[in-house]
Coordinates of C-alpha atoms and ligand atoms in Angstrom, one line a residue:
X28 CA 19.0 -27.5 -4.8
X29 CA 16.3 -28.7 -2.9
X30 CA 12.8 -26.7 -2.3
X31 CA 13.4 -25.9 1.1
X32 CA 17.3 -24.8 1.2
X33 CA 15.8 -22.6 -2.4
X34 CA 13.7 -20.7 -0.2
X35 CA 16.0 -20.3 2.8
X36 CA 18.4 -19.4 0.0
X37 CA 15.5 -16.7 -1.0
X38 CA 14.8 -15.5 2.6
X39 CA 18.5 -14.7 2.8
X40 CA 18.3 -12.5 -0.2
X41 CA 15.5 -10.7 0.9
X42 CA 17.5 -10.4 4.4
X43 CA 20.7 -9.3 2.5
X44 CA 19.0 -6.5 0.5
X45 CA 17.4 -5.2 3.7
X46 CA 20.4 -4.8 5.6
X47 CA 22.7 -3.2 2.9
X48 CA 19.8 -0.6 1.4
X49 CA 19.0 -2.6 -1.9
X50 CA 15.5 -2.9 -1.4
X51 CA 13.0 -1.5 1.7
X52 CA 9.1 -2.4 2.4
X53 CA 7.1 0.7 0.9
X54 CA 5.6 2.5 4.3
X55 CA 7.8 0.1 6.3
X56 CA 6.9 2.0 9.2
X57 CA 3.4 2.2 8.8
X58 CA 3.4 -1.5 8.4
X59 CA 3.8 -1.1 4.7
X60 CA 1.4 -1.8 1.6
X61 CA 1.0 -4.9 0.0
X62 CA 3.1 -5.3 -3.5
X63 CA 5.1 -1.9 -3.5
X64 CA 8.2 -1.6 -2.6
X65 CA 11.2 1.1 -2.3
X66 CA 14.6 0.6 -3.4
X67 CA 17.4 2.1 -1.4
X68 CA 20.9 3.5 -1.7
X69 CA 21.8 0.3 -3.9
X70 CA 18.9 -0.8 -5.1
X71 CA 18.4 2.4 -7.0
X72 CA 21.9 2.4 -8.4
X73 CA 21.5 -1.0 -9.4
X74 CA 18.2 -0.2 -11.3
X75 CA 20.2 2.8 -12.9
X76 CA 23.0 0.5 -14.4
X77 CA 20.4 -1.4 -15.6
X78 CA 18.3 1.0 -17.3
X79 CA 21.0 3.4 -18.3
X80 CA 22.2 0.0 -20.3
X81 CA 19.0 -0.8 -21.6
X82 CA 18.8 2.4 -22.8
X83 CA 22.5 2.4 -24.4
X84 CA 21.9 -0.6 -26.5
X85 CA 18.8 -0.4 -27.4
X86 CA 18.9 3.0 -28.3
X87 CA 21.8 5.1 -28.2
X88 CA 23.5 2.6 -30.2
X89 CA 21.5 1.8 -32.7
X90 CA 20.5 4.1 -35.9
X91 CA 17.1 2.6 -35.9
X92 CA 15.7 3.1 -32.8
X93 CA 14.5 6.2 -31.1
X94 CA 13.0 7.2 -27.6
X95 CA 10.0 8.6 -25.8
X96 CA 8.8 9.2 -22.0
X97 CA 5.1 9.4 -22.4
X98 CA 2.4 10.5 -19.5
X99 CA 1.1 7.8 -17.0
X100 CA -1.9 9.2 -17.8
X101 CA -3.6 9.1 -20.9
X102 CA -6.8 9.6 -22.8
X103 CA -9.3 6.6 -21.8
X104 CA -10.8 6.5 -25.2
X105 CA -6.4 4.6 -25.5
X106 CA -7.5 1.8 -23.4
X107 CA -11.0 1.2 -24.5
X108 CA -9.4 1.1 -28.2
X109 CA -6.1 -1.2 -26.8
X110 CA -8.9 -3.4 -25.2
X111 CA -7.5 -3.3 -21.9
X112 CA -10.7 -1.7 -20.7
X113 CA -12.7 -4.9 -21.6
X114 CA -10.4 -7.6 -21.4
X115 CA -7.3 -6.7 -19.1
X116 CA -8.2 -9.1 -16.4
X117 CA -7.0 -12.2 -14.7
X118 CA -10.1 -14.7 -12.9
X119 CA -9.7 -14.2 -9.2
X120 CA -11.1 -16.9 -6.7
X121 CA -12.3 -16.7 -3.2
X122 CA -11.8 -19.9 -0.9
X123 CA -14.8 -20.8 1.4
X124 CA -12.9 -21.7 4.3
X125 CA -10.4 -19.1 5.0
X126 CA -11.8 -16.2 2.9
X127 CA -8.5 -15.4 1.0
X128 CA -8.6 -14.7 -2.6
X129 CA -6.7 -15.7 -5.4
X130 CA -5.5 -15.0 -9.0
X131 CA -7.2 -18.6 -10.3
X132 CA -4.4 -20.0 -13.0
X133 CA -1.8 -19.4 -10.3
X134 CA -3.3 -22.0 -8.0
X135 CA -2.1 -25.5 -7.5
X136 CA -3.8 -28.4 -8.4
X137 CA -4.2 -32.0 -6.8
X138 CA -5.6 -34.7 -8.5
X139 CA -6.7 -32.0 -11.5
X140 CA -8.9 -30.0 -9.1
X141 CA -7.4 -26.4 -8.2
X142 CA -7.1 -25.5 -4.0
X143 CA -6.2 -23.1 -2.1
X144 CA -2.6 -21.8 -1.6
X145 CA -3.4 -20.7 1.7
X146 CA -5.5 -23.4 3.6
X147 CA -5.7 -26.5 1.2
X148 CA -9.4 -26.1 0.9
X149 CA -11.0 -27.2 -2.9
X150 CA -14.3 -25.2 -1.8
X151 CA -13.3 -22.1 -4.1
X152 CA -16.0 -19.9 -5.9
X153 CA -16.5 -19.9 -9.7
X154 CA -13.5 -17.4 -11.2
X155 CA -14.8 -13.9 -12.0
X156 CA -13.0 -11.2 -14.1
X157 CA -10.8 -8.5 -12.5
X158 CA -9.7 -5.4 -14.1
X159 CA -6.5 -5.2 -12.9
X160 CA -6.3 -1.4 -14.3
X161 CA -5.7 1.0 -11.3
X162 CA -8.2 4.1 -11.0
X163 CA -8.8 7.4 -10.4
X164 CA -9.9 10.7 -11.6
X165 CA -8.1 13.2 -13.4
X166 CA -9.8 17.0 -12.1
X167 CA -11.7 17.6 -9.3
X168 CA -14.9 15.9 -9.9
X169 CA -14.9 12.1 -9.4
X170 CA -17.9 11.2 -12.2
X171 CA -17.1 8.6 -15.1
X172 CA -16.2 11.4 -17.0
X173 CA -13.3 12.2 -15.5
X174 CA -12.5 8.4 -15.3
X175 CA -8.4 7.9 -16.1
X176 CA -6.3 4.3 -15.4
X177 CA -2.7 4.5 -14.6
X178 CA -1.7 3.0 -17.5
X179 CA -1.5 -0.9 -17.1
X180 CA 1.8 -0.8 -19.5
X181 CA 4.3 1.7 -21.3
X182 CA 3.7 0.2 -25.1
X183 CA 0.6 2.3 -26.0
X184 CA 1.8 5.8 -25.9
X185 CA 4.5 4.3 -28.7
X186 CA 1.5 3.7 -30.8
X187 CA -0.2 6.9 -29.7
X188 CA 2.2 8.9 -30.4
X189 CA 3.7 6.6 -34.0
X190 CA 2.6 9.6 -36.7
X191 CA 4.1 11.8 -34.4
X192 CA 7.4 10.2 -33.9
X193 CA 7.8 8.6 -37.6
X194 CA 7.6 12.7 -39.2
X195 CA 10.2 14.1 -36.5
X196 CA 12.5 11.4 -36.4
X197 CA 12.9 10.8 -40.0
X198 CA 13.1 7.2 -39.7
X199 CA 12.2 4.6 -42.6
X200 CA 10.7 0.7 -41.8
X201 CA 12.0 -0.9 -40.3
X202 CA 12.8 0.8 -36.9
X203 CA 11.7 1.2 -33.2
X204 CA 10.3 3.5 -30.6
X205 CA 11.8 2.6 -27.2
X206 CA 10.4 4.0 -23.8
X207 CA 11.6 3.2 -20.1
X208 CA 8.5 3.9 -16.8
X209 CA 6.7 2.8 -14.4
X210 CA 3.5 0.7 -15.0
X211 CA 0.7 -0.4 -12.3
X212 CA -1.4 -3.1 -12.0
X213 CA -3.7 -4.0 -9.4
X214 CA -2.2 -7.7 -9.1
X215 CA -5.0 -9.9 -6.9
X216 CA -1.7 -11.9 -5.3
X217 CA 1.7 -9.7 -5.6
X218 CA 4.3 -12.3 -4.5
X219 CA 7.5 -13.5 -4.8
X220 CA 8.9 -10.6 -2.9
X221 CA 9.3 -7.5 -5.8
X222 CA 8.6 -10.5 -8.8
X223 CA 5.2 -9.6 -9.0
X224 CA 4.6 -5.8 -7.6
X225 CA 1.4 -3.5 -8.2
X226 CA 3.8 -0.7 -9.3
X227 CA 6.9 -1.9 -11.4
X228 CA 8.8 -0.4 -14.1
X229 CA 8.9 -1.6 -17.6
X230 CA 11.8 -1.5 -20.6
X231 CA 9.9 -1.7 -24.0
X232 CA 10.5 -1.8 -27.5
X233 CA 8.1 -1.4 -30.7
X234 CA 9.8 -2.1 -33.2
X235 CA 7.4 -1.4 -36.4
X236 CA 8.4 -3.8 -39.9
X237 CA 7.0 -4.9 -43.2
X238 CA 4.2 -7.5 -42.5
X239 CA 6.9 -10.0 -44.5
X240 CA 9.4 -9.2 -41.8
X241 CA 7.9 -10.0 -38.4
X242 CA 8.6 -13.6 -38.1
X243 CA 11.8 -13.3 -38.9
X244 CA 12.6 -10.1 -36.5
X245 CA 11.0 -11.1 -33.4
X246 CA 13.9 -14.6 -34.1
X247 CA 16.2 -11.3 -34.0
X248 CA 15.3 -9.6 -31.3
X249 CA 15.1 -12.8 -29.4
X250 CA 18.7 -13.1 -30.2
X251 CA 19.4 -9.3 -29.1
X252 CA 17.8 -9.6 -26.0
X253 CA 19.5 -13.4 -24.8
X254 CA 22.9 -11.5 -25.5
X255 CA 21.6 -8.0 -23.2
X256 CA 20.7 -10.7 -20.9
X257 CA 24.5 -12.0 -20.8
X258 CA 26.3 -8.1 -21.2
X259 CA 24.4 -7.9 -18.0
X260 CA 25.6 -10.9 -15.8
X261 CA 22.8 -13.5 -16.4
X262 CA 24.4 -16.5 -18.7
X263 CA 22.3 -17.9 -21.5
X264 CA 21.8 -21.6 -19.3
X265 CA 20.2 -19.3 -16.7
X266 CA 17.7 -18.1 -19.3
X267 CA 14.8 -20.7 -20.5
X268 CA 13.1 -19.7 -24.1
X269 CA 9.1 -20.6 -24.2
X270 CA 7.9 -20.7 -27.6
X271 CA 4.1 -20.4 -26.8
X272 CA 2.0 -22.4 -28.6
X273 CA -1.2 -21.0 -31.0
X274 CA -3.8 -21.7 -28.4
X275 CA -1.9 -19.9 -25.4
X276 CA -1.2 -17.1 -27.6
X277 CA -3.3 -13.6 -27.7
X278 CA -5.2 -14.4 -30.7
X279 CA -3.7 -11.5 -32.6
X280 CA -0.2 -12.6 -32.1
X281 CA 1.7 -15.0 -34.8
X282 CA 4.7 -15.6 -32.5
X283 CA 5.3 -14.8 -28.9
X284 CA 8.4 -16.3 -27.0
X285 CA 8.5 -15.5 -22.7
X286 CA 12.4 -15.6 -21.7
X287 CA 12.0 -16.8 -18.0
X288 CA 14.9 -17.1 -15.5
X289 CA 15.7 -19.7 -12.6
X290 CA 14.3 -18.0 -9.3
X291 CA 15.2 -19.6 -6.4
X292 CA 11.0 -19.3 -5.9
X293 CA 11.0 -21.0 -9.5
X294 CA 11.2 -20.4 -13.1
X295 CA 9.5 -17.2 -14.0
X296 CA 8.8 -14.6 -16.8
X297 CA 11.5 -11.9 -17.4
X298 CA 10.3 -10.4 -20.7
X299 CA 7.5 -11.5 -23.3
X300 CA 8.5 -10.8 -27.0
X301 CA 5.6 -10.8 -29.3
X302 CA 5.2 -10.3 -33.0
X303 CA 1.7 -8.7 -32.8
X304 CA 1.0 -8.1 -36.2
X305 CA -0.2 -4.7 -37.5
X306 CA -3.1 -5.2 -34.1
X307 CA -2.3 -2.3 -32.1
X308 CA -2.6 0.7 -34.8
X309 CA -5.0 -1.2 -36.6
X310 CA -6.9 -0.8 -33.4
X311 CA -5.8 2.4 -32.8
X312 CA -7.1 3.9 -36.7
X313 CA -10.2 2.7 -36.1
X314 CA -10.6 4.5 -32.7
X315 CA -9.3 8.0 -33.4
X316 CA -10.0 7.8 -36.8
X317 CA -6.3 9.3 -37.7
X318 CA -4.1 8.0 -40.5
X319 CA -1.6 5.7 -38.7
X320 CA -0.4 4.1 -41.8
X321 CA 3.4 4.1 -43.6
X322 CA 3.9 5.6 -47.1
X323 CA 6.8 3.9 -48.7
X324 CA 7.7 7.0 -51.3
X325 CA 9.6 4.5 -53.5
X326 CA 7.6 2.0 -54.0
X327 CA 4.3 4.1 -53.9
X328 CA 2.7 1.9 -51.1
X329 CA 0.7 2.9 -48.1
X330 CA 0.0 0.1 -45.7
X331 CA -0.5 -0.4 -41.5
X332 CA 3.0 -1.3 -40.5
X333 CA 3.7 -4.8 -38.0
X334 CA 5.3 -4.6 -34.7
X335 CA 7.5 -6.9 -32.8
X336 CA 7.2 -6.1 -29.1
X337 CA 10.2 -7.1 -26.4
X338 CA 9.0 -6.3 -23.0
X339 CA 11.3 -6.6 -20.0
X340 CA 10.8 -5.4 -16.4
X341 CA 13.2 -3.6 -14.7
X342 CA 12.1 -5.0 -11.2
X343 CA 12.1 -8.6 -12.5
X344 CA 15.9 -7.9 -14.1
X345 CA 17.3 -6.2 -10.6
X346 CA 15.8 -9.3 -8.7
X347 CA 17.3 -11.9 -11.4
X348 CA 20.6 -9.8 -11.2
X349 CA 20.9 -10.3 -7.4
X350 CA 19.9 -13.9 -7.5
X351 CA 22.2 -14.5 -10.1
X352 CA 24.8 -12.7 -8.3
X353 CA 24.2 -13.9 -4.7
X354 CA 26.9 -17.0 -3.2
X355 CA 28.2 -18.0 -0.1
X356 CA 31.0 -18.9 -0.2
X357 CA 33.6 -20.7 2.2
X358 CA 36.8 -18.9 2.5
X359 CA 39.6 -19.4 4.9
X360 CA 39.2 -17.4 8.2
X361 CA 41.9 -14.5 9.7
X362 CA 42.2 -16.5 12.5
X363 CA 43.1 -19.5 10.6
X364 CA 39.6 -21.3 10.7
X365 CA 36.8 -21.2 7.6
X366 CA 34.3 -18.6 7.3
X367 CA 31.3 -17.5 5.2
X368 CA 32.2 -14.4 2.7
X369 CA 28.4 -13.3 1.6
X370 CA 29.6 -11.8 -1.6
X371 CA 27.3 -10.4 -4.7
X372 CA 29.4 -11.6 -8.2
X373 CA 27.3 -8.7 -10.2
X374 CA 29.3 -7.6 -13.7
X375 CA 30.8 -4.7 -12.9
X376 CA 29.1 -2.7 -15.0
X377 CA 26.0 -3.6 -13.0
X378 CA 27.4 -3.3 -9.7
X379 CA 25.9 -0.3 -7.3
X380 CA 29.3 0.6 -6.8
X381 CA 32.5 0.6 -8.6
X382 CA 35.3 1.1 -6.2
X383 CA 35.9 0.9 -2.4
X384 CA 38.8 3.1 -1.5
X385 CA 40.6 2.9 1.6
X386 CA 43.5 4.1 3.7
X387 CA 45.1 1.3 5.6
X388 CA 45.0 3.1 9.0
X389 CA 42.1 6.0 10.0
X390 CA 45.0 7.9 12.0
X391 CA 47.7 8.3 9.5
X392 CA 46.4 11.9 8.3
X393 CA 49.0 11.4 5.1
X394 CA 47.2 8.1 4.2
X395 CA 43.9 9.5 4.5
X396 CA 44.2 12.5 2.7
X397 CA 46.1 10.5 0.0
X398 CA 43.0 7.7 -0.3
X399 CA 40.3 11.0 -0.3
X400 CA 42.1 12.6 -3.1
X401 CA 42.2 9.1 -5.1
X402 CA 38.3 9.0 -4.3
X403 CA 37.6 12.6 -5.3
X404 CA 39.3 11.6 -8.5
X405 CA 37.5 8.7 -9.7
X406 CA 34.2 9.9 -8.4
X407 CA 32.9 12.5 -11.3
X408 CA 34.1 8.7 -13.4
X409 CA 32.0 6.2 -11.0
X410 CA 30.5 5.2 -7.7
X411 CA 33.0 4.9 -5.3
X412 CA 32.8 4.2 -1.7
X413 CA 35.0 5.7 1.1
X414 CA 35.5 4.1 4.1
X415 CA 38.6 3.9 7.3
X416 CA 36.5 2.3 9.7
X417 CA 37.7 -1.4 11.0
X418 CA 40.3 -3.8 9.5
X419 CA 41.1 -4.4 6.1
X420 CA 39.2 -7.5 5.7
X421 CA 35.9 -6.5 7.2
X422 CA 35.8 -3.4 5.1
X423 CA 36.6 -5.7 2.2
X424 CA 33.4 -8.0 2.9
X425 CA 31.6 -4.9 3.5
X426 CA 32.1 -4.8 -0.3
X427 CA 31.7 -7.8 -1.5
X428 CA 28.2 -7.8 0.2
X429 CA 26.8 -5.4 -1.8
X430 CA 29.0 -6.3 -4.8
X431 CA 31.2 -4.2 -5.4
X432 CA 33.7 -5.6 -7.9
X433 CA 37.4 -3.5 -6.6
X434 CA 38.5 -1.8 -4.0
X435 CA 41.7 0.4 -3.2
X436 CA 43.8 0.2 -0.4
X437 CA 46.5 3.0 0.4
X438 CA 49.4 2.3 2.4
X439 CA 53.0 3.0 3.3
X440 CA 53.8 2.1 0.2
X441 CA 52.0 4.7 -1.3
X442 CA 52.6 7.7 0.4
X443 CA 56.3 6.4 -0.1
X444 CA 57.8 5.8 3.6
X445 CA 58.9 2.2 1.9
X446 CA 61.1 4.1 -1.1
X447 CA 60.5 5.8 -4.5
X448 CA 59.9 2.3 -6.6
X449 CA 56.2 2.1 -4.7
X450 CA 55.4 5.3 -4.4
X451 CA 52.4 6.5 -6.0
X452 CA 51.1 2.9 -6.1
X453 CA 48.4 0.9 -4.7
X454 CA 46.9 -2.4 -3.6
X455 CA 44.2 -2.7 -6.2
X456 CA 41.9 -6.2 -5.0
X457 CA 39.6 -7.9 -7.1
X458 CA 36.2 -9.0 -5.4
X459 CA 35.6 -12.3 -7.2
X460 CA 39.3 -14.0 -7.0
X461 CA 39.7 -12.1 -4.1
X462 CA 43.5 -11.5 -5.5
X463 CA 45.6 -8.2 -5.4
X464 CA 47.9 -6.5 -7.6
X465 CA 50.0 -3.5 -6.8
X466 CA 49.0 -0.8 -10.0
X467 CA 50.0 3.1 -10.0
X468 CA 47.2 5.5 -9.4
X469 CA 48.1 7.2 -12.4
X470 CA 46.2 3.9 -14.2
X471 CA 43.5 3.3 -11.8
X472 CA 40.9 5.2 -13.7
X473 CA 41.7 3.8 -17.2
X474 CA 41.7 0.6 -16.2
X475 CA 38.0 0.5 -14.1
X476 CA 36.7 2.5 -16.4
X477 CA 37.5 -0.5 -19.0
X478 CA 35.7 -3.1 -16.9
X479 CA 32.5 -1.2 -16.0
X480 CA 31.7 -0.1 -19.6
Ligands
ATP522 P1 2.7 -12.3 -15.7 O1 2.2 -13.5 -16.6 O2 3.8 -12.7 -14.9 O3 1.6 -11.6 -15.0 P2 2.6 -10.8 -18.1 O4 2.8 -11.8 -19.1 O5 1.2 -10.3 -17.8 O6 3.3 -11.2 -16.7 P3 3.5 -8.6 -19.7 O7 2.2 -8.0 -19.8 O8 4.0 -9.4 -20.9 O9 3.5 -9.6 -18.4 O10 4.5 -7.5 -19.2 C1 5.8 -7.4 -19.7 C2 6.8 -7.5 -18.6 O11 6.5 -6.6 -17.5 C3 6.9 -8.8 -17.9 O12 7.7 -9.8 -18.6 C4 7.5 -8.5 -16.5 O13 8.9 -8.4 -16.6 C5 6.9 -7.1 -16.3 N1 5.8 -7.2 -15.4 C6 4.5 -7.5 -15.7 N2 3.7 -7.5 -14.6 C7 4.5 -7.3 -13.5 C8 4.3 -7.2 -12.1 N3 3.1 -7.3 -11.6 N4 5.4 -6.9 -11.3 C9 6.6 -6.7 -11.9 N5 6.9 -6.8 -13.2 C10 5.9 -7.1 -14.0

């Protein structure tokens, strides 16, 4: 696709999640706030499935990983010892001409000179560091005392809190510490709509390992995370692997591979996985002074264990998901003609929500209480969606705009006013084939509770 018809393509997603509740402007009426954003109805639901996922794989199913939820909030003394405080920056620019300022490596270059995104202009200042850690105080006396950062990521409470975790849990090398929140950065240039926010949520893993072991295990957990990224919805073509060279690496790091996805605003990072050697609570025993280390009781040995970090954002995954999903398609009209169906092709058990059930006419009091008692039913199960209002169709593209993958229609059949043989049966239609099959309702919740596990 060409540049422009990608970023019409773009404007219409941005369009699409505004006008079916995915995602809102924060502050929206108050003119909003540059690089935060709300999610609504089903954008939050989307995030949910996604997270709730995350967590099931990574976690739930897995006998060596375990969890945490640590504070936003932490010690200081974490990030002077993680070295965000002194190095968490990116070089920001200002250009001469129209006074805008800019995040320095993002700029384009012409003719191997940088200029600015906004005017053109090459008259930029020299780069100069920016802490991109967010501020504030924790009590009531702003002095540098009481100096705290919302924390710039979720990895280092999972090395604050590694003695802690390693004598409750019981687990033995190798094996992770998993944690799910909200980070904040104070981005010089959020773009890309919610790609590059100043508060944004995070899915992270440590996963701690013999020194002997990280190369090989961060080649795993590549390999874990390409097939999370296709249980999801996003196929493995969709997904480009950079192996980052040496030089481009953080210095501590011995392997670091960035899984990026085609935007329609470009190709972009999803999640960084980095094997970051024994760094972190290295770092971190030479700060607090505490014994961080592993005792292997068999073979006597006491050593600082290596990690292998994957770190995916939950923001970045919701907006690949609805990229990925997003198609116009042309389908034949009612009237006999072609129209556009706007439909979102999200695997089901991404979608916001699950089933739309219906009764074929509002008035018919035994077809409506017959499709409410089929929704009351499958909704401790899943989302589902009620709705009588309009034709058939239009409450079927209703659906397929914000995804969802079936929906049920009740009819004559049903309440049976057409004989026995259909009674207690439905039209059960499929969002992505857009074909129908008559099924009893004494199935319907075994079989979508199959396809959005
Ligand atoms: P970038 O180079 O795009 O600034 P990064 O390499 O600094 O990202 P990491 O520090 O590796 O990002 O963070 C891990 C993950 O957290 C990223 O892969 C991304 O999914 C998410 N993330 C980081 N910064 C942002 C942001 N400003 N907005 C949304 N998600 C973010």
């Amino acid at each position: 696709m060409a540049k422009d018809e990608l970023s019409a393509r773009m404007e219409r997603i941005v369009s699409l999640c505004k006008r079916r509740g995915f995602i809102f402007q924060s502050s929206e009426i108050y003119g909003g706030i540059n690089g935060f954003w709300d999610y609504g109805p089903m954008g939050v639901e989307l995030k949910r499935n996604l997270k709730d996922f995350w967590w099931r794989r990574n976690v739930q199913e897995r006998e060596d990983v375990v969890g945490m939820d640590g504070s936003i909030i932490m010690n200081r003394a974490v990030w002077r010892a993680s070295g965000h405080e002194e190095t968490f920056s990116d070089p920001m620019v200002d250009c001469k001409v129209c006074k805008t300022r800019h995040r320095a490596d993002l700029l384009p270059e012409r003719d191997g000179a940088k200029y600015c995104a906004h005017c053109g202009s090459a008259h930029l200042t020299e780069p100069r560091d920016f802490n991109l850690m967010f501020k504030s105080h924790a009590g009531p006396i702003e002095s540098d005392e009481n100096l705290v950062y919302l924390r710039p990521e979720t990895a280092q409470a999972m090395f604050v809190q590694f003695r802690n975790i390693l004598d409750t849990s019981r687990q033995k090398l190798p094996f992770g510490i998993a944690q799910i929140g909200k980070a904040f950065r104070n981005e010089i240039n959020p773009r890309n709509y919610t790609f590059r926010s100043r508060e944004f949520e995070q899915m992270e893993i440590e996963y701690f390992c013999r020194a002997e072991d990280g190369l090989r295990l961060t080649d795993y957990w590549l390999e874990e995370r390409l097939k999370f990224y296709e249980d999801i919805g996003i196929p493995r073509p969709k997904i480009h692997i950079k192996d980052i060279p040496a030089a481009d690496r953080a210095f501590y790091s011995k392997r670091t591979y960035d899984l990026e996805y085609e935007f329609p605003f470009g190709v972009s990072e999803l999640e960084g996985i980095a094997y970051r050697t024994d760094y972190d609570l290295s770092r971190h025993i030479e700060h607090s002074g505490k014994p961080l280390e592993y005792h292997d009781e068999v073979a006597k040995e006491k050593f600082v264990p290596h990690v292998v970090e994957p770190s995916a954002g939950v923001d970045r995954t919701a907006l690949a998901l609805i990229c990925e999903a997003y198609d116009e398609e042309e389908i034949a009209g009612e009237g006999g003609g072609s129209e556009t169906r706007t439909v979102l092709h999200f695997h089901p058990r991404m979608a916001p929500v699950k089933c739309g059930i219906f009764p074929l006419l509002k008035n018919k009091p035994a077809l409506v209480a017959c499709a409410r008692d089929i929704a009351a039913r499958l909704r401790p199960h899943m989302t589902v969606f009620y709705d009588e209002a309009g034709a058939i169709g239009r409450r079927y593209r209703r659906q397929d705009e914000i995804g969802t993958p079936f929906c049920v229609t009740v009819d004559f059949d049903t309440i049976g006013e057409n004989g026995p043989e259909k009674a207690e049966t439905v039209t059960l239609r499929h969002r992505d084939a857009m074909s129908q099959e008559r099924i009893p309702i004494a199935d319907l919740r075994e079989r979508l509770l199959a396809a959005i596990h």
